[in-house]
Amino acid sequence: MNCRRRATGKTKERRQRAEPTTAHETPGTAPDNVTPIDRPLDPATQLRLKDGGKRLAQSWVNLPQRKHEDELRPIFESAASTWAGLQQALSNHAPEQLSKDLKWMSDNFRLFATSLLDVRGQLKTLRRLPMVRTQKNEELPRVWFIAWTLIVETQVQITERTISAFVSGVEEIDALEDRELWALSPLLKLALLVEGAHRGQQAFAEFASSKPAEQSVRLDRLVGSLKRVSDINGEELLEPLSIVDSILREDPAGLYPRMDDESRQRYRGHLC
């Protein structure tokens, strides 16, 4: 089976059914236990993210003969080094002296450290991903550019709904392999850690200048996204985006849909 096969009409219909289409509620009308980030995407936001995914897929050039080996490691090492430096710098200040952004950073260092360890442990499994060349002449794994652009498009507000909307747009132009979909979660973590390191440096520079702006870099938003990415159920989120999964579910005998999650994953992996 060609795992890069473009989506069929039935596949697109299935994706559309999987995507939330309920209109966004008016601010202030949600129940007490529901925050704006929990609400379904409004149609305009969903369309904007889907179009963003399409534009991204149209902007790159696939490099089928060029396989990723370890290009992501320098990105990870740079982020890890920056986080270590920030931790050391913050240790020289009492918590009550810190700006609001830096308090968010200090209070969540365990989350950042755990995420760094998680990404480091998965770097080897992320090798040999399909590569692309961007308009800036950068050559990196295709799914890395998806993760990074998604963070930009959502202003660091990552949810299962925003991921689904954006990736569905990408796949209308350029179908992703299953291994890329499964790499999306750790690469979203890496992208958030890279962006968090940059914002942390910015927050500390403002703090050192004695004129810190309250919530200037919104590390609270980044922390929330990192927590949500860590809690993502890969099967529930990514199966509806998998073209291979969509094709296999059309099995007339109905065997594949009745398999458990692990069996379906092994079956798709064997085909690809």
C-alpha positions in Angstrom: 0.0 0.0 0.0 1.2 3.5 -0.8 1.1 5.3 2.5 1.4 8.7 0.8 -1.8 8.2 -1.1 -3.9 11.4 -1.3 -7.2 11.5 0.7 -10.2 10.2 -1.1 -13.6 11.8 -1.0 -14.8 9.4 1.7 -11.7 10.2 3.8 -12.3 13.9 3.6 -15.9 13.3 4.7 -14.7 11.3 7.7 -12.3 14.1 8.7 -15.0 16.7 8.4 -17.2 14.7 10.7 -14.4 14.4 13.2 -13.7 18.1 13.3 -15.7 20.2 15.7 -18.0 22.7 14.0 -20.0 24.1 16.9 -19.9 27.9 17.0 -17.7 29.5 19.6 -19.8 30.7 22.6 -19.9 34.3 23.5 -17.3 35.2 26.1 -18.8 35.0 29.6 -21.5 32.5 28.7 -19.6 29.3 29.4 -20.3 27.2 32.5 -18.1 27.8 35.5 -16.1 24.6 34.8 -15.4 25.5 31.2 -12.7 27.8 30.1 -12.5 29.4 26.6 -9.7 27.0 25.6 -12.1 24.1 26.2 -14.8 25.4 23.8 -15.2 24.1 20.2 -13.5 26.2 17.6 -15.7 28.8 16.0 -16.0 28.3 12.2 -13.8 31.3 11.3 -10.9 30.0 13.5 -11.3 26.5 12.1 -11.2 27.7 8.6 -8.2 30.0 9.3 -6.2 27.1 10.7 -7.2 24.8 7.9 -6.2 27.4 5.3 -2.9 27.9 7.2 -2.2 24.2 7.0 -2.9 24.3 3.2 -0.6 27.2 2.7 2.2 25.5 4.6 1.9 22.3 2.6 2.0 24.4 -0.7 5.1 26.2 0.4 7.5 23.3 0.8 9.3 21.0 -1.6 9.3 17.3 -0.6 12.8 15.6 -0.6 11.9 11.9 -1.1 15.6 10.9 -1.4 16.7 12.9 1.7 15.9 11.2 5.0 16.2 12.9 8.4 19.0 11.5 10.5 19.6 13.8 13.5 18.9 17.3 12.3 16.6 17.9 15.3 19.2 17.2 17.9 21.0 20.7 17.6 17.6 22.3 18.0 16.9 20.3 21.2 20.4 20.9 22.6 20.1 24.6 22.1 16.8 24.7 23.9 18.0 22.5 26.8 21.1 24.7 27.2 18.9 27.8 27.4 16.6 26.3 30.0 19.6 25.3 32.1 20.9 28.8 32.0 17.5 30.3 32.9 17.2 28.0 35.9 20.6 29.0 37.1 19.8 32.7 36.6 16.5 32.4 38.5 18.1 30.6 41.4 19.9 33.9 42.3 16.6 35.6 43.0 13.9 35.1 45.7 10.5 34.1 44.3 8.8 37.2 45.6 11.2 39.3 43.6 10.3 37.8 40.2 8.0 39.2 37.6 4.7 37.4 36.9 6.2 35.7 33.8 9.2 34.5 35.7 7.1 33.1 38.5 5.2 31.1 36.0 8.6 29.8 34.7 9.9 29.1 38.2 6.7 27.3 39.4 6.7 25.1 36.3 10.4 24.1 35.9 9.5 20.5 36.8 7.2 20.5 33.7 9.8 21.9 31.5 12.5 19.5 32.8 10.2 16.5 32.4 9.3 17.6 28.8 13.0 18.0 27.9 13.7 14.5 29.2 10.7 13.1 27.3 11.8 14.7 24.0 15.4 13.7 24.5 14.3 10.1 25.0 12.4 10.1 21.7 15.0 11.8 19.5 16.3 8.4 18.2 12.7 7.3 17.3 12.3 10.5 15.3 15.0 9.8 12.8 14.4 9.1 9.1 11.3 11.2 9.0 10.3 12.6 5.5 12.2 15.8 4.8 11.2 19.0 3.0 12.9 22.2 1.8 11.1 25.4 2.8 11.1 28.8 0.9 13.9 29.8 3.3 15.9 26.9 1.9 15.8 25.1 5.3 15.8 21.3 5.1 14.2 19.6 8.1 11.5 17.0 8.8 8.2 17.9 7.4 6.4 17.3 10.6 8.7 19.7 12.5 7.6 22.6 10.3 4.0 21.6 10.9 4.5 21.7 14.7 6.4 25.0 14.6 3.9 26.7 12.3 1.0 25.5 14.4 2.4 27.2 17.4 2.7 30.5 15.4 -0.8 30.2 13.9 -2.4 29.6 17.3 -0.4 32.1 19.2 0.8 29.2 21.4 -2.7 28.0 22.2 -2.4 24.3 21.3 -5.4 22.1 21.8 -6.6 18.8 20.1 -9.0 20.9 18.1 -6.4 23.3 16.8 -4.1 20.4 15.9 -6.9 18.6 14.1 -8.0 21.6 12.1 -4.4 22.6 11.0 -3.3 19.1 10.1 -6.4 18.4 8.1 -5.5 21.4 6.0 -2.0 20.1 5.4 -3.3 16.7 4.4 -5.7 18.1 1.8 -2.5 19.1 -0.1 0.2 16.7 1.1 -0.8 13.4 2.8 1.3 12.6 5.9 2.6 9.2 6.8 1.4 7.6 10.0 4.9 7.8 11.6 4.7 11.6 11.1 1.4 11.8 12.8 2.8 9.9 15.8 5.9 12.2 15.8 3.7 15.3 16.1 3.2 15.2 19.8 6.9 15.1 20.8 7.8 17.7 18.1 5.0 20.0 19.4 6.7 19.6 22.9 10.0 20.5 21.3 8.6 23.5 19.5 7.0 24.7 22.7 10.2 24.3 24.6 12.1 26.2 21.9 9.6 29.0 22.0 9.4 28.9 25.8 13.2 29.3 26.1 13.1 32.3 23.8 10.3 33.9 25.8 12.0 33.1 29.1 15.1 34.9 27.9 13.0 37.8 26.9 11.2 37.9 30.3 14.5 37.7 32.2 16.0 40.5 30.1 13.0 42.7 31.0 13.3 41.7 34.6 17.0 42.5 34.7 16.2 46.0 33.2 14.1 46.7 36.3 11.1 47.4 34.1 9.3 44.1 33.6 6.0 44.2 31.9 3.2 42.1 33.5 2.5 38.9 31.4 4.7 40.4 28.6 5.5 37.1 27.0 2.5 35.0 28.2 4.4 32.0 29.6 1.2 31.0 31.3 -0.3 30.3 27.9 2.8 28.3 26.9 2.6 26.2 30.1 -1.0 25.4 29.4 -0.3 24.2 25.9 2.6 22.1 27.1 0.4 20.4 29.7 -2.3 19.8 27.1 0.2 18.3 24.6 1.5 16.0 27.3 -2.1 14.8 28.0 -3.0 14.1 24.4 -4.5 10.7 23.6 -2.6 9.8 20.4 -5.1 7.2 19.1 -8.2 9.4 19.6 -6.6 12.5 18.0 -4.5 11.0 15.2 -6.5 8.1 13.9 -9.1 10.4 12.3 -6.2 12.2 10.5 -4.5 9.0 9.3 -5.2 8.2 5.6 -4.2 4.6 6.1 -6.6 4.3 9.0 -9.4 5.7 6.9 -8.8 3.2 4.1 -8.5 0.3 6.4 -11.8 1.2 8.1 -13.5 0.5 4.7 -12.6 -3.2 5.0 -15.9 -5.0 4.0 -15.2 -7.7 6.6 -15.1 -5.1 9.3 -12.1 -6.7 11.1 -9.9 -3.6 11.4 -12.4 -1.4 13.2 -13.0 -4.1 15.8 -9.2 -4.3 16.7 -8.0 -2.7 19.8 -5.8 0.5 19.6 -2.5 -1.4 19.9 -3.4 -3.9 17.2 -4.6 -1.2 14.8 -1.3 0.7 15.3 0.8 -2.4 14.6 -1.3 -3.2 11.5 -0.8 0.3 10.1 2.9 0.2 10.9 3.3 -3.1 9.0 1.7 -1.6 5.9 3.9 1.5 6.0 
